[in-house]
Amino acid sequence: MSTTDTSVDDASAGGSNKGGSNASDPTADKVAGMKSPTEQSSPAPAKSEPSGVMRVLGAFTSQKLAVVLLVVLGLLTWLGTLAQIEGGLWATQREYFESWGLIAELPLSFWGNEFPSIENQWVIKIPLPGAYPVMILLFLNILIGGMMRFKRRARNVGVLITHIGIALLLVAGFVKLEYSYSGALALFESPENGVGVTTRAYESSRFVSFHDYELALLTDKGDTIEERIVPEYDLARARYEMVTLQADALPFSVQVHHFLDNCRPMPKGPMSRSTTPVIASDDGSPAVYLQPLKVDPERSNNSAGAYVRVMVDGEKHAEGIVYGLEMLPRERRRFPFTFEVEGQRYGLDLRKVIYDLPFALRLERFVKRDHPGTMTPADYRSFVKVLGDGPERDVQIYMNTPLRKDDFVVYQTSWGPQINGRPAGGPPWYSVFEVSKNPSDQWPMYACFVIAIGLLIHMLMKLIRFLQSSARTTLTA
Amino acid sequence: MKTPASSICLLLLLGACSDKETAEFGPPRQVPKEQRPVEWRTATYERMHVPEMGAQRKNANGQNPGASNAGGAAKNVIANTPAGWEELPAEPRNFKNAVWRIKGEPTTSCYLTIAVGGGVASNLQRWYINQFGKTAAPAVEALPPVEFANRAGRLVEHEGAFSGKPDWAAMIAFYNDGNSVTSLKFTGPKGIVKNNRKQFLSLAKSIRLASRSPNPNAPAIQPGQKMPDNHIPVGQGNGGQGNGATADQPPSPFTASAPEDWQAKPGRRILHHTFGSGSEVYVSQLGGTMKQSLDIWRGEMGMDPMTDVQFKALPKTLFLGDDGVLMDLSGKFRGMTGTEIPDARLLVAARVDGSTITFCKLVGPKTEVDSQRDAFVEFCGSIRRTQ
């Protein structure tokens, strides 16, 4: 993404295009070893035609491509913003910004109303590349076109630094997408008298993914629990067929089937018809089945479930349902489907992915201040105690002031109980944090500094050149 | 063109390979128990976070969950077994909370099902269309009233081929609380069923459900005995309708500021208030979609279901802390329990609340409701959850 300024610099440096028809963009299609169309048509000594590789390289490095990519990015951002109204943030992010391609839909409206009618609204379908490949291309464009191809002159150093900053910004986005993870940590206010509800979470050193599930095989080892994890990705096929899970050290295998992205357990009665298997219970409860529910576009609103069958020596040993409803912070315990094989107790738990923290947080107090006469919060913040190897310390976490510790960042995101953003009842409050581990957490800030420094240098050099040229003109006059 | 096509095939193949039929459990890792609090042996209903399953289990098996109920009907079901009939062991797992049949007639069956979901409409459809092959099920208002378990219920009587058996007949007494239906169903050969109609009605009338007595040592309620006015609601297998009147029930899930001239009415309904000569307001929840629910209330006013355009055009009102729809209907009201108001006005505020529809309904004579419309809107705006 070389800028016009750069082009002018290049042109002036090369000196061949000044005042020509391509003066505003003399280097757009030129890379090292290539000539511009103007040069090719001149009677200068003939040089060999650029090779195919150089042509491709030329295309990658052109300013035109940079402009097209930026326009596409703008289009994706606009259409993605519209799409998330109906489609939800998670699904739209996946579709528009993390995919390789998509068909965007733009519903037509007239003066805010559906056009031509509610029942038969017109929708324009636009095939677009996803933001992911667009940004990769943009990165290459900047890397090759804006930096490698660049004439390394002192006067270009500011622009070069700016390009490095933009490239760093894109790299930070890539690293975040590929290597970061985040989730929610919700805690109730610790009771002042120290006597709380045993099932509630007041203190925790783990957080759970917003969206992703895992199936955990738990083995009761007395003082510890042995966990073996199967990520949701490996259960994908269980949505429409049987997936068998095994491990060499285990005397059984587990078959998973009827994986449902959103469902609820239902007692089987004479009135209910089930499209999924009905599992009889051995504890006097009615038989139960998982009722599929419409998948909410906002993925965190869904509760996944699946059927599991424990097989020992090829025979069915136990059968049950695993249900992934997350109840934190009201319920910190998990309720796995349990079974015994060879006298050892096991559990299968479908749960949101659990991440352990190297420290623990305890919520001492949550404070929410509303705008006068409304229930809209003007400010809400959590007073937490950080517990770890070192001494305990008190920290306030509030909007734009997260806690950063051991490569984790803890943001204040929400509170409860509430219904659609309105308080539901009074204290005890619970506070919800987003915990994120992102290796490139601070890179965007560094990138902004680099870009700012680059632009500053460039502007100063321009100013100096302008002043020098003005002085020369004055002297000449 | 070959290159892109083959590339696409390769990508698809690679994509297919990523979905595996078998997978390995990850490597074992040891985690302290405090880090992973686990309840190993819990009842299915607790593990699944479905309290109504526990309620059904309790209803079905009395004080001894999991034990068989060989002594006949569960202790919480009291009834006068008609002469010539016999009581059989309950089959709670099959949702038969009490079972009878005519002595010496093994083809007959009469059983009580307490508070199962599905709603009235789908139950009627099941009884008429699925089981007896009828082309349509009648509206609930068209069914004759019947006294059943100390409640105003409706009676279904029909005959035909029942699940492939010709000349069969069924009599079903039922009532509902929202989506939850309690029924007594009697099936058998047509002649026998018809001859035992009186006995069936007498059995339906005699049934008493006392599943939630706060005092387990209290004497059993007697057949035909009326519940005291302040008695806890009975027969509510589904805990969702509770109003906090009992020691083991949670308090009302909602709270609101009611106008001074409304009288709070104790009972099983949530935020139940009355005013005037017979207008009543209450909050409840239903399954299904918003439009289905609204159409049910339109049906009570003798109106056809809404079109999508009408549905989208409904005005909004503050309800449960957010936008809900407000439906305002006038006409002749005929409720599911048989209540009739010739010149009525019905106001409903409703919104989707998780997987249910939570609504506040006001119905009464038009002249009374007209003056209370603004109060109703204000009341709806003040409703909040208590937990």
PDB file of C-alpha atoms in Angstrom, chain A residues 207-465:
ATOM      1  CA  PHE A 207     -12.483 -19.368  33.116  1.00  0.00           C
ATOM      2  CA  VAL A 208     -14.651 -20.939  30.445  1.00  0.00           C
ATOM      3  CA  SER A 209     -14.821 -20.363  26.731  1.00  0.00           C
ATOM      4  CA  PHE A 210     -17.676 -18.250  25.440  1.00  0.00           C
ATOM      5  CA  HIS A 211     -18.486 -20.588  22.591  1.00  0.00           C
ATOM      6  CA  ASP A 212     -16.448 -23.762  22.329  1.00  0.00           C
ATOM      7  CA  TYR A 213     -17.224 -27.073  23.951  1.00  0.00           C
ATOM      8  CA  GLU A 214     -15.118 -30.030  24.935  1.00  0.00           C
ATOM      9  CA  LEU A 215     -15.992 -33.489  26.131  1.00  0.00           C
ATOM     10  CA  ALA A 216     -14.038 -34.336  29.261  1.00  0.00           C
ATOM     11  CA  LEU A 217     -13.543 -37.859  30.498  1.00  0.00           C
ATOM     12  CA  LEU A 218     -13.082 -37.570  34.248  1.00  0.00           C
ATOM     13  CA  THR A 219     -11.514 -40.291  36.366  1.00  0.00           C
ATOM     14  CA  ASP A 220     -12.007 -40.145  40.101  1.00  0.00           C
ATOM     15  CA  LYS A 221      -8.528 -40.493  41.608  1.00  0.00           C
ATOM     16  CA  GLY A 222      -9.358 -39.553  45.166  1.00  0.00           C
ATOM     17  CA  ASP A 223      -7.644 -36.232  45.840  1.00  0.00           C
ATOM     18  CA  THR A 224      -7.349 -35.400  42.192  1.00  0.00           C
ATOM     19  CA  ILE A 225      -9.362 -35.750  39.051  1.00  0.00           C
ATOM     20  CA  GLU A 226      -7.729 -37.078  35.939  1.00  0.00           C
ATOM     21  CA  GLU A 227      -9.012 -35.368  32.820  1.00  0.00           C
ATOM     22  CA  ARG A 228      -8.803 -36.445  29.214  1.00  0.00           C
ATOM     23  CA  ILE A 229     -10.183 -33.953  26.767  1.00  0.00           C
ATOM     24  CA  VAL A 230     -11.756 -34.301  23.347  1.00  0.00           C
ATOM     25  CA  PRO A 231     -12.211 -30.927  21.620  1.00  0.00           C
ATOM     26  CA  GLU A 232     -15.517 -30.061  19.989  1.00  0.00           C
ATOM     27  CA  TYR A 233     -13.793 -30.195  16.634  1.00  0.00           C
ATOM     28  CA  ASP A 234     -13.335 -33.959  16.987  1.00  0.00           C
ATOM     29  CA  LEU A 235     -17.039 -34.369  17.761  1.00  0.00           C
ATOM     30  CA  ALA A 236     -18.188 -32.532  14.639  1.00  0.00           C
ATOM     31  CA  ARG A 237     -19.194 -35.720  12.862  1.00  0.00           C
ATOM     32  CA  ALA A 238     -21.341 -36.784  15.820  1.00  0.00           C
ATOM     33  CA  ARG A 239     -23.949 -34.326  14.572  1.00  0.00           C
ATOM     34  CA  TYR A 240     -24.986 -36.838  11.942  1.00  0.00           C
ATOM     35  CA  GLU A 241     -23.271 -40.128  12.796  1.00  0.00           C
ATOM     36  CA  MET A 242     -21.470 -42.040  15.504  1.00  0.00           C
ATOM     37  CA  VAL A 243     -18.020 -40.936  16.632  1.00  0.00           C
ATOM     38  CA  THR A 244     -15.986 -43.387  18.679  1.00  0.00           C
ATOM     39  CA  LEU A 245     -13.573 -42.075  21.279  1.00  0.00           C
ATOM     40  CA  GLN A 246     -10.829 -44.233  22.712  1.00  0.00           C
ATOM     41  CA  ALA A 247      -7.438 -44.256  24.404  1.00  0.00           C
ATOM     42  CA  ASP A 248      -4.934 -47.060  24.793  1.00  0.00           C
ATOM     43  CA  ALA A 249      -4.932 -46.975  28.567  1.00  0.00           C
ATOM     44  CA  LEU A 250      -8.716 -47.162  28.898  1.00  0.00           C
ATOM     45  CA  PRO A 251     -10.676 -50.420  29.221  1.00  0.00           C
ATOM     46  CA  PHE A 252     -13.588 -48.980  27.251  1.00  0.00           C
ATOM     47  CA  SER A 253     -14.463 -46.771  24.342  1.00  0.00           C
ATOM     48  CA  VAL A 254     -17.131 -44.086  24.160  1.00  0.00           C
ATOM     49  CA  GLN A 255     -19.508 -43.602  21.277  1.00  0.00           C
ATOM     50  CA  VAL A 256     -20.928 -40.131  20.820  1.00  0.00           C
ATOM     51  CA  HIS A 257     -23.961 -39.518  18.649  1.00  0.00           C
ATOM     52  CA  HIS A 258     -26.794 -37.021  18.138  1.00  0.00           C
ATOM     53  CA  PHE A 259     -24.619 -34.055  19.006  1.00  0.00           C
ATOM     54  CA  LEU A 260     -26.969 -31.064  19.107  1.00  0.00           C
ATOM     55  CA  ASP A 261     -25.742 -27.484  19.032  1.00  0.00           C
ATOM     56  CA  ASN A 262     -28.729 -26.237  20.985  1.00  0.00           C
ATOM     57  CA  CYS A 263     -31.098 -28.429  22.923  1.00  0.00           C
ATOM     58  CA  ARG A 264     -32.748 -29.016  26.260  1.00  0.00           C
ATOM     59  CA  PRO A 265     -33.384 -32.217  28.174  1.00  0.00           C
ATOM     60  CA  MET A 266     -37.027 -33.177  28.385  1.00  0.00           C
ATOM     61  CA  PRO A 267     -38.821 -35.821  30.391  1.00  0.00           C
ATOM     62  CA  LYS A 268     -40.486 -38.212  28.001  1.00  0.00           C
ATOM     63  CA  GLY A 269     -44.208 -38.171  28.511  1.00  0.00           C
ATOM     64  CA  PRO A 270     -47.101 -39.519  26.512  1.00  0.00           C
ATOM     65  CA  MET A 271     -47.668 -36.066  25.069  1.00  0.00           C
ATOM     66  CA  SER A 272     -44.176 -35.532  23.798  1.00  0.00           C
ATOM     67  CA  ARG A 273     -42.774 -36.892  20.587  1.00  0.00           C
ATOM     68  CA  SER A 274     -39.072 -37.257  20.331  1.00  0.00           C
ATOM     69  CA  THR A 275     -36.918 -37.231  17.223  1.00  0.00           C
ATOM     70  CA  THR A 276     -33.911 -38.182  19.306  1.00  0.00           C
ATOM     71  CA  PRO A 277     -33.302 -41.336  21.369  1.00  0.00           C
ATOM     72  CA  VAL A 278     -35.044 -41.662  24.722  1.00  0.00           C
ATOM     73  CA  ILE A 279     -32.836 -42.747  27.595  1.00  0.00           C
ATOM     74  CA  ALA A 280     -34.358 -44.541  30.581  1.00  0.00           C
ATOM     75  CA  SER A 281     -32.919 -43.547  33.925  1.00  0.00           C
ATOM     76  CA  ASP A 282     -32.122 -45.914  36.762  1.00  0.00           C
ATOM     77  CA  ASP A 283     -32.895 -43.498  39.575  1.00  0.00           C
ATOM     78  CA  GLY A 284     -36.661 -43.253  39.362  1.00  0.00           C
ATOM     79  CA  SER A 285     -36.610 -40.201  37.089  1.00  0.00           C
ATOM     80  CA  PRO A 286     -38.716 -40.338  33.970  1.00  0.00           C
ATOM     81  CA  ALA A 287     -37.033 -41.310  30.753  1.00  0.00           C
ATOM     82  CA  VAL A 288     -35.358 -38.331  29.178  1.00  0.00           C
ATOM     83  CA  TYR A 289     -34.396 -37.123  25.732  1.00  0.00           C
ATOM     84  CA  LEU A 290     -32.739 -34.101  24.208  1.00  0.00           C
ATOM     85  CA  GLN A 291     -35.143 -31.834  22.416  1.00  0.00           C
ATOM     86  CA  PRO A 292     -33.406 -30.004  19.570  1.00  0.00           C
ATOM     87  CA  LEU A 293     -33.882 -26.241  19.670  1.00  0.00           C
ATOM     88  CA  LYS A 294     -33.370 -23.651  16.995  1.00  0.00           C
ATOM     89  CA  VAL A 295     -29.751 -22.632  17.003  1.00  0.00           C
ATOM     90  CA  ASP A 296     -29.395 -19.048  18.173  1.00  0.00           C
ATOM     91  CA  PRO A 297     -27.062 -17.019  15.954  1.00  0.00           C
ATOM     92  CA  GLU A 298     -25.500 -15.696  19.152  1.00  0.00           C
ATOM     93  CA  ARG A 299     -23.642 -18.892  19.892  1.00  0.00           C
ATOM     94  CA  SER A 300     -23.146 -18.282  23.576  1.00  0.00           C
ATOM     95  CA  ASN A 301     -26.931 -18.472  24.007  1.00  0.00           C
ATOM     96  CA  ASN A 302     -26.991 -22.115  22.933  1.00  0.00           C
ATOM     97  CA  SER A 303     -26.563 -25.164  25.124  1.00  0.00           C
ATOM     98  CA  ALA A 304     -25.134 -28.183  23.373  1.00  0.00           C
ATOM     99  CA  GLY A 305     -25.913 -31.774  24.237  1.00  0.00           C
ATOM    100  CA  ALA A 306     -25.097 -35.257  23.019  1.00  0.00           C
ATOM    101  CA  TYR A 307     -25.764 -38.916  23.629  1.00  0.00           C
ATOM    102  CA  VAL A 308     -22.954 -41.119  24.858  1.00  0.00           C
ATOM    103  CA  ARG A 309     -22.633 -44.883  24.965  1.00  0.00           C
ATOM    104  CA  VAL A 310     -19.867 -46.622  26.891  1.00  0.00           C
ATOM    105  CA  MET A 311     -18.668 -49.797  25.187  1.00  0.00           C
ATOM    106  CA  VAL A 312     -16.695 -52.517  26.996  1.00  0.00           C
ATOM    107  CA  ASP A 313     -15.415 -55.406  24.881  1.00  0.00           C
ATOM    108  CA  GLY A 314     -17.768 -54.385  22.094  1.00  0.00           C
ATOM    109  CA  GLU A 315     -20.830 -54.545  24.356  1.00  0.00           C
ATOM    110  CA  LYS A 316     -22.926 -51.633  25.554  1.00  0.00           C
ATOM    111  CA  HIS A 317     -22.034 -51.001  29.169  1.00  0.00           C
ATOM    112  CA  ALA A 318     -23.813 -47.726  29.904  1.00  0.00           C
ATOM    113  CA  GLU A 319     -25.757 -45.111  28.021  1.00  0.00           C
ATOM    114  CA  GLY A 320     -26.654 -41.562  28.840  1.00  0.00           C
ATOM    115  CA  ILE A 321     -26.877 -37.937  27.924  1.00  0.00           C
ATOM    116  CA  VAL A 322     -24.314 -35.199  28.391  1.00  0.00           C
ATOM    117  CA  TYR A 323     -25.656 -31.676  28.522  1.00  0.00           C
ATOM    118  CA  GLY A 324     -23.444 -28.630  28.290  1.00  0.00           C
ATOM    119  CA  LEU A 325     -25.502 -26.020  30.108  1.00  0.00           C
ATOM    120  CA  GLU A 326     -23.157 -23.601  31.848  1.00  0.00           C
ATOM    121  CA  MET A 327     -24.504 -22.418  35.201  1.00  0.00           C
ATOM    122  CA  LEU A 328     -21.662 -20.250  36.457  1.00  0.00           C
ATOM    123  CA  PRO A 329     -21.538 -18.363  38.739  1.00  0.00           C
ATOM    124  CA  ARG A 330     -24.680 -19.765  40.393  1.00  0.00           C
ATOM    125  CA  GLU A 331     -23.438 -23.331  40.186  1.00  0.00           C
ATOM    126  CA  ARG A 332     -19.740 -24.010  40.225  1.00  0.00           C
ATOM    127  CA  ARG A 333     -20.099 -27.779  40.310  1.00  0.00           C
ATOM    128  CA  ARG A 334     -20.331 -29.939  37.222  1.00  0.00           C
ATOM    129  CA  PHE A 335     -22.687 -32.894  36.933  1.00  0.00           C
ATOM    130  CA  PRO A 336     -21.134 -35.455  34.607  1.00  0.00           C
ATOM    131  CA  PHE A 337     -22.750 -38.624  33.330  1.00  0.00           C
ATOM    132  CA  THR A 338     -21.109 -41.241  35.539  1.00  0.00           C
ATOM    133  CA  PHE A 339     -20.376 -44.928  35.108  1.00  0.00           C
ATOM    134  CA  GLU A 340     -18.068 -47.558  36.525  1.00  0.00           C
ATOM    135  CA  VAL A 341     -15.769 -49.931  34.704  1.00  0.00           C
ATOM    136  CA  GLU A 342     -13.608 -52.444  36.565  1.00  0.00           C
ATOM    137  CA  GLY A 343     -14.397 -50.768  39.855  1.00  0.00           C
ATOM    138  CA  GLN A 344     -13.156 -47.352  38.703  1.00  0.00           C
ATOM    139  CA  ARG A 345     -15.541 -44.403  38.613  1.00  0.00           C
ATOM    140  CA  TYR A 346     -15.596 -42.302  35.479  1.00  0.00           C
ATOM    141  CA  GLY A 347     -17.575 -39.291  34.347  1.00  0.00           C
ATOM    142  CA  LEU A 348     -18.279 -37.765  30.972  1.00  0.00           C
ATOM    143  CA  ASP A 349     -18.888 -34.050  30.950  1.00  0.00           C
ATOM    144  CA  LEU A 350     -19.767 -31.934  27.934  1.00  0.00           C
ATOM    145  CA  ARG A 351     -18.720 -28.480  28.992  1.00  0.00           C
ATOM    146  CA  LYS A 352     -17.503 -25.166  27.707  1.00  0.00           C
ATOM    147  CA  VAL A 353     -13.730 -25.355  27.319  1.00  0.00           C
ATOM    148  CA  ILE A 354     -12.083 -24.693  30.678  1.00  0.00           C
ATOM    149  CA  TYR A 355      -8.867 -22.675  30.893  1.00  0.00           C
ATOM    150  CA  ASP A 356      -6.878 -22.599  34.095  1.00  0.00           C
ATOM    151  CA  LEU A 357      -5.248 -19.424  35.346  1.00  0.00           C
ATOM    152  CA  PRO A 358      -1.919 -19.278  37.216  1.00  0.00           C
ATOM    153  CA  PHE A 359      -3.640 -17.085  39.804  1.00  0.00           C
ATOM    154  CA  ALA A 360      -7.086 -16.798  41.371  1.00  0.00           C
ATOM    155  CA  LEU A 361      -9.509 -13.912  41.657  1.00  0.00           C
ATOM    156  CA  ARG A 362     -11.981 -13.278  44.455  1.00  0.00           C
ATOM    157  CA  LEU A 363     -14.695 -10.671  44.040  1.00  0.00           C
ATOM    158  CA  GLU A 364     -14.799  -8.577  47.177  1.00  0.00           C
ATOM    159  CA  ARG A 365     -17.327  -6.019  46.042  1.00  0.00           C
ATOM    160  CA  PHE A 366     -19.192  -4.950  42.953  1.00  0.00           C
ATOM    161  CA  VAL A 367     -20.346  -1.372  42.568  1.00  0.00           C
ATOM    162  CA  LYS A 368     -22.784  -0.097  39.970  1.00  0.00           C
ATOM    163  CA  ARG A 369     -23.809   3.525  39.625  1.00  0.00           C
ATOM    164  CA  ASP A 370     -26.752   4.379  37.386  1.00  0.00           C
ATOM    165  CA  HIS A 371     -27.503   7.537  35.461  1.00  0.00           C
ATOM    166  CA  PRO A 372     -29.905   9.562  37.624  1.00  0.00           C
ATOM    167  CA  GLY A 373     -33.490   8.411  37.300  1.00  0.00           C
ATOM    168  CA  THR A 374     -32.633   5.476  35.057  1.00  0.00           C
ATOM    169  CA  MET A 375     -31.476   1.933  35.342  1.00  0.00           C
ATOM    170  CA  THR A 376     -28.757   2.483  32.755  1.00  0.00           C
ATOM    171  CA  PRO A 377     -25.390   2.075  34.407  1.00  0.00           C
ATOM    172  CA  ALA A 378     -23.061   5.054  34.238  1.00  0.00           C
ATOM    173  CA  ASP A 379     -20.249   3.059  35.757  1.00  0.00           C
ATOM    174  CA  TYR A 380     -19.743  -0.415  37.124  1.00  0.00           C
ATOM    175  CA  ARG A 381     -16.595  -1.844  38.568  1.00  0.00           C
ATOM    176  CA  SER A 382     -15.298  -4.783  40.528  1.00  0.00           C
ATOM    177  CA  PHE A 383     -13.049  -4.743  43.532  1.00  0.00           C
ATOM    178  CA  VAL A 384     -11.154  -8.012  43.367  1.00  0.00           C
ATOM    179  CA  LYS A 385      -8.413  -9.657  45.335  1.00  0.00           C
ATOM    180  CA  VAL A 386      -5.699 -11.312  43.287  1.00  0.00           C
ATOM    181  CA  LEU A 387      -4.530 -14.511  44.927  1.00  0.00           C
ATOM    182  CA  GLY A 388      -1.448 -16.344  43.823  1.00  0.00           C
ATOM    183  CA  ASP A 389       2.039 -17.306  44.820  1.00  0.00           C
ATOM    184  CA  GLY A 390       2.914 -13.806  45.921  1.00  0.00           C
ATOM    185  CA  PRO A 391       1.178 -11.540  48.402  1.00  0.00           C
ATOM    186  CA  GLU A 392      -2.519 -10.863  47.905  1.00  0.00           C
ATOM    187  CA  ARG A 393      -3.300  -7.558  46.263  1.00  0.00           C
ATOM    188  CA  ASP A 394      -6.461  -5.550  45.782  1.00  0.00           C
ATOM    189  CA  VAL A 395      -7.327  -4.409  42.290  1.00  0.00           C
ATOM    190  CA  GLN A 396     -10.154  -2.448  40.732  1.00  0.00           C
ATOM    191  CA  ILE A 397     -11.288  -3.652  37.338  1.00  0.00           C
ATOM    192  CA  TYR A 398     -13.542  -1.401  35.299  1.00  0.00           C
ATOM    193  CA  MET A 399     -14.183  -0.233  31.783  1.00  0.00           C
ATOM    194  CA  ASN A 400     -10.925   0.312  29.858  1.00  0.00           C
ATOM    195  CA  THR A 401      -8.935  -0.562  32.955  1.00  0.00           C
ATOM    196  CA  PRO A 402      -8.310  -4.287  32.856  1.00  0.00           C
ATOM    197  CA  LEU A 403      -6.085  -6.352  35.082  1.00  0.00           C
ATOM    198  CA  ARG A 404      -2.968  -7.590  33.290  1.00  0.00           C
ATOM    199  CA  LYS A 405      -1.170 -10.449  34.962  1.00  0.00           C
ATOM    200  CA  ASP A 406       0.921 -13.375  33.785  1.00  0.00           C
ATOM    201  CA  ASP A 407       0.094 -12.745  30.102  1.00  0.00           C
ATOM    202  CA  PHE A 408      -3.634 -12.753  30.852  1.00  0.00           C
ATOM    203  CA  VAL A 409      -5.871  -9.716  30.597  1.00  0.00           C
ATOM    204  CA  VAL A 410      -9.032  -9.527  32.698  1.00  0.00           C
ATOM    205  CA  TYR A 411     -11.670  -7.077  31.475  1.00  0.00           C
ATOM    206  CA  GLN A 412     -14.869  -5.985  33.172  1.00  0.00           C
ATOM    207  CA  THR A 413     -17.682  -6.915  30.770  1.00  0.00           C
ATOM    208  CA  SER A 414     -20.974  -7.398  32.548  1.00  0.00           C
ATOM    209  CA  TRP A 415     -22.783  -8.041  35.781  1.00  0.00           C
ATOM    210  CA  GLY A 416     -25.876  -9.782  37.034  1.00  0.00           C
ATOM    211  CA  PRO A 417     -28.515 -10.655  37.848  1.00  0.00           C
ATOM    212  CA  GLN A 418     -30.092  -8.739  35.001  1.00  0.00           C
ATOM    213  CA  ILE A 419     -32.629  -9.265  32.295  1.00  0.00           C
ATOM    214  CA  ASN A 420     -31.593  -7.831  28.963  1.00  0.00           C
ATOM    215  CA  GLY A 421     -29.313  -5.311  30.526  1.00  0.00           C
ATOM    216  CA  ARG A 422     -31.671  -4.204  33.291  1.00  0.00           C
ATOM    217  CA  PRO A 423     -31.035  -5.032  36.927  1.00  0.00           C
ATOM    218  CA  ALA A 424     -33.144  -7.893  38.199  1.00  0.00           C
ATOM    219  CA  GLY A 425     -33.356  -7.593  41.949  1.00  0.00           C
ATOM    220  CA  GLY A 426     -30.603  -6.141  44.090  1.00  0.00           C
ATOM    221  CA  PRO A 427     -27.450  -7.552  45.629  1.00  0.00           C
ATOM    222  CA  PRO A 428     -25.834  -9.985  45.876  1.00  0.00           C
ATOM    223  CA  TRP A 429     -24.363  -9.034  42.568  1.00  0.00           C
ATOM    224  CA  TYR A 430     -22.136 -11.098  40.449  1.00  0.00           C
ATOM    225  CA  SER A 431     -19.575  -9.649  38.127  1.00  0.00           C
ATOM    226  CA  VAL A 432     -18.613 -11.024  34.735  1.00  0.00           C
ATOM    227  CA  PHE A 433     -15.100 -10.657  33.353  1.00  0.00           C
ATOM    228  CA  GLU A 434     -13.665 -11.495  30.014  1.00  0.00           C
ATOM    229  CA  VAL A 435     -10.313 -13.182  30.400  1.00  0.00           C
ATOM    230  CA  SER A 436      -8.100 -13.194  27.376  1.00  0.00           C
ATOM    231  CA  LYS A 437      -4.701 -14.583  26.560  1.00  0.00           C
ATOM    232  CA  ASN A 438      -3.403 -12.917  23.442  1.00  0.00           C
ATOM    233  CA  PRO A 439       0.304 -13.013  22.558  1.00  0.00           C
ATOM    234  CA  SER A 440      -0.216  -9.923  20.413  1.00  0.00           C
ATOM    235  CA  ASP A 441      -2.180  -8.086  23.069  1.00  0.00           C
ATOM    236  CA  GLN A 442      -0.061  -4.926  22.998  1.00  0.00           C
ATOM    237  CA  TRP A 443       1.089  -5.134  19.402  1.00  0.00           C
ATOM    238  CA  PRO A 444      -1.626  -2.847  18.007  1.00  0.00           C
ATOM    239  CA  MET A 445      -0.478  -0.179  20.438  1.00  0.00           C
ATOM    240  CA  TYR A 446       3.139  -0.631  19.383  1.00  0.00           C
ATOM    241  CA  ALA A 447       2.014  -0.568  15.750  1.00  0.00           C
ATOM    242  CA  CYS A 448       0.213   2.714  16.323  1.00  0.00           C
ATOM    243  CA  PHE A 449       3.355   4.179  17.857  1.00  0.00           C
ATOM    244  CA  VAL A 450       5.408   3.020  14.872  1.00  0.00           C
ATOM    245  CA  ILE A 451       2.871   4.464  12.421  1.00  0.00           C
ATOM    246  CA  ALA A 452       2.770   7.731  14.329  1.00  0.00           C
ATOM    247  CA  ILE A 453       6.575   7.975  14.384  1.00  0.00           C
ATOM    248  CA  GLY A 454       6.746   7.156  10.672  1.00  0.00           C
ATOM    249  CA  LEU A 455       4.193   9.787   9.765  1.00  0.00           C
ATOM    250  CA  LEU A 456       5.853  12.326  12.013  1.00  0.00           C
ATOM    251  CA  ILE A 457       9.247  11.771  10.390  1.00  0.00           C
ATOM    252  CA  HIS A 458       7.704  11.941   6.941  1.00  0.00           C
ATOM    253  CA  MET A 459       5.817  15.148   7.680  1.00  0.00           C
ATOM    254  CA  LEU A 460       8.879  16.779   9.235  1.00  0.00           C
ATOM    255  CA  MET A 461      11.037  15.882   6.258  1.00  0.00           C
ATOM    256  CA  LYS A 462       8.400  17.240   3.905  1.00  0.00           C
ATOM    257  CA  LEU A 463       8.231  20.409   5.955  1.00  0.00           C
ATOM    258  CA  ILE A 464      12.001  20.802   5.924  1.00  0.00           C
ATOM    259  CA  ARG A 465      12.113  20.235   2.154  1.00  0.00           C
TER     260      ARG A 465
END
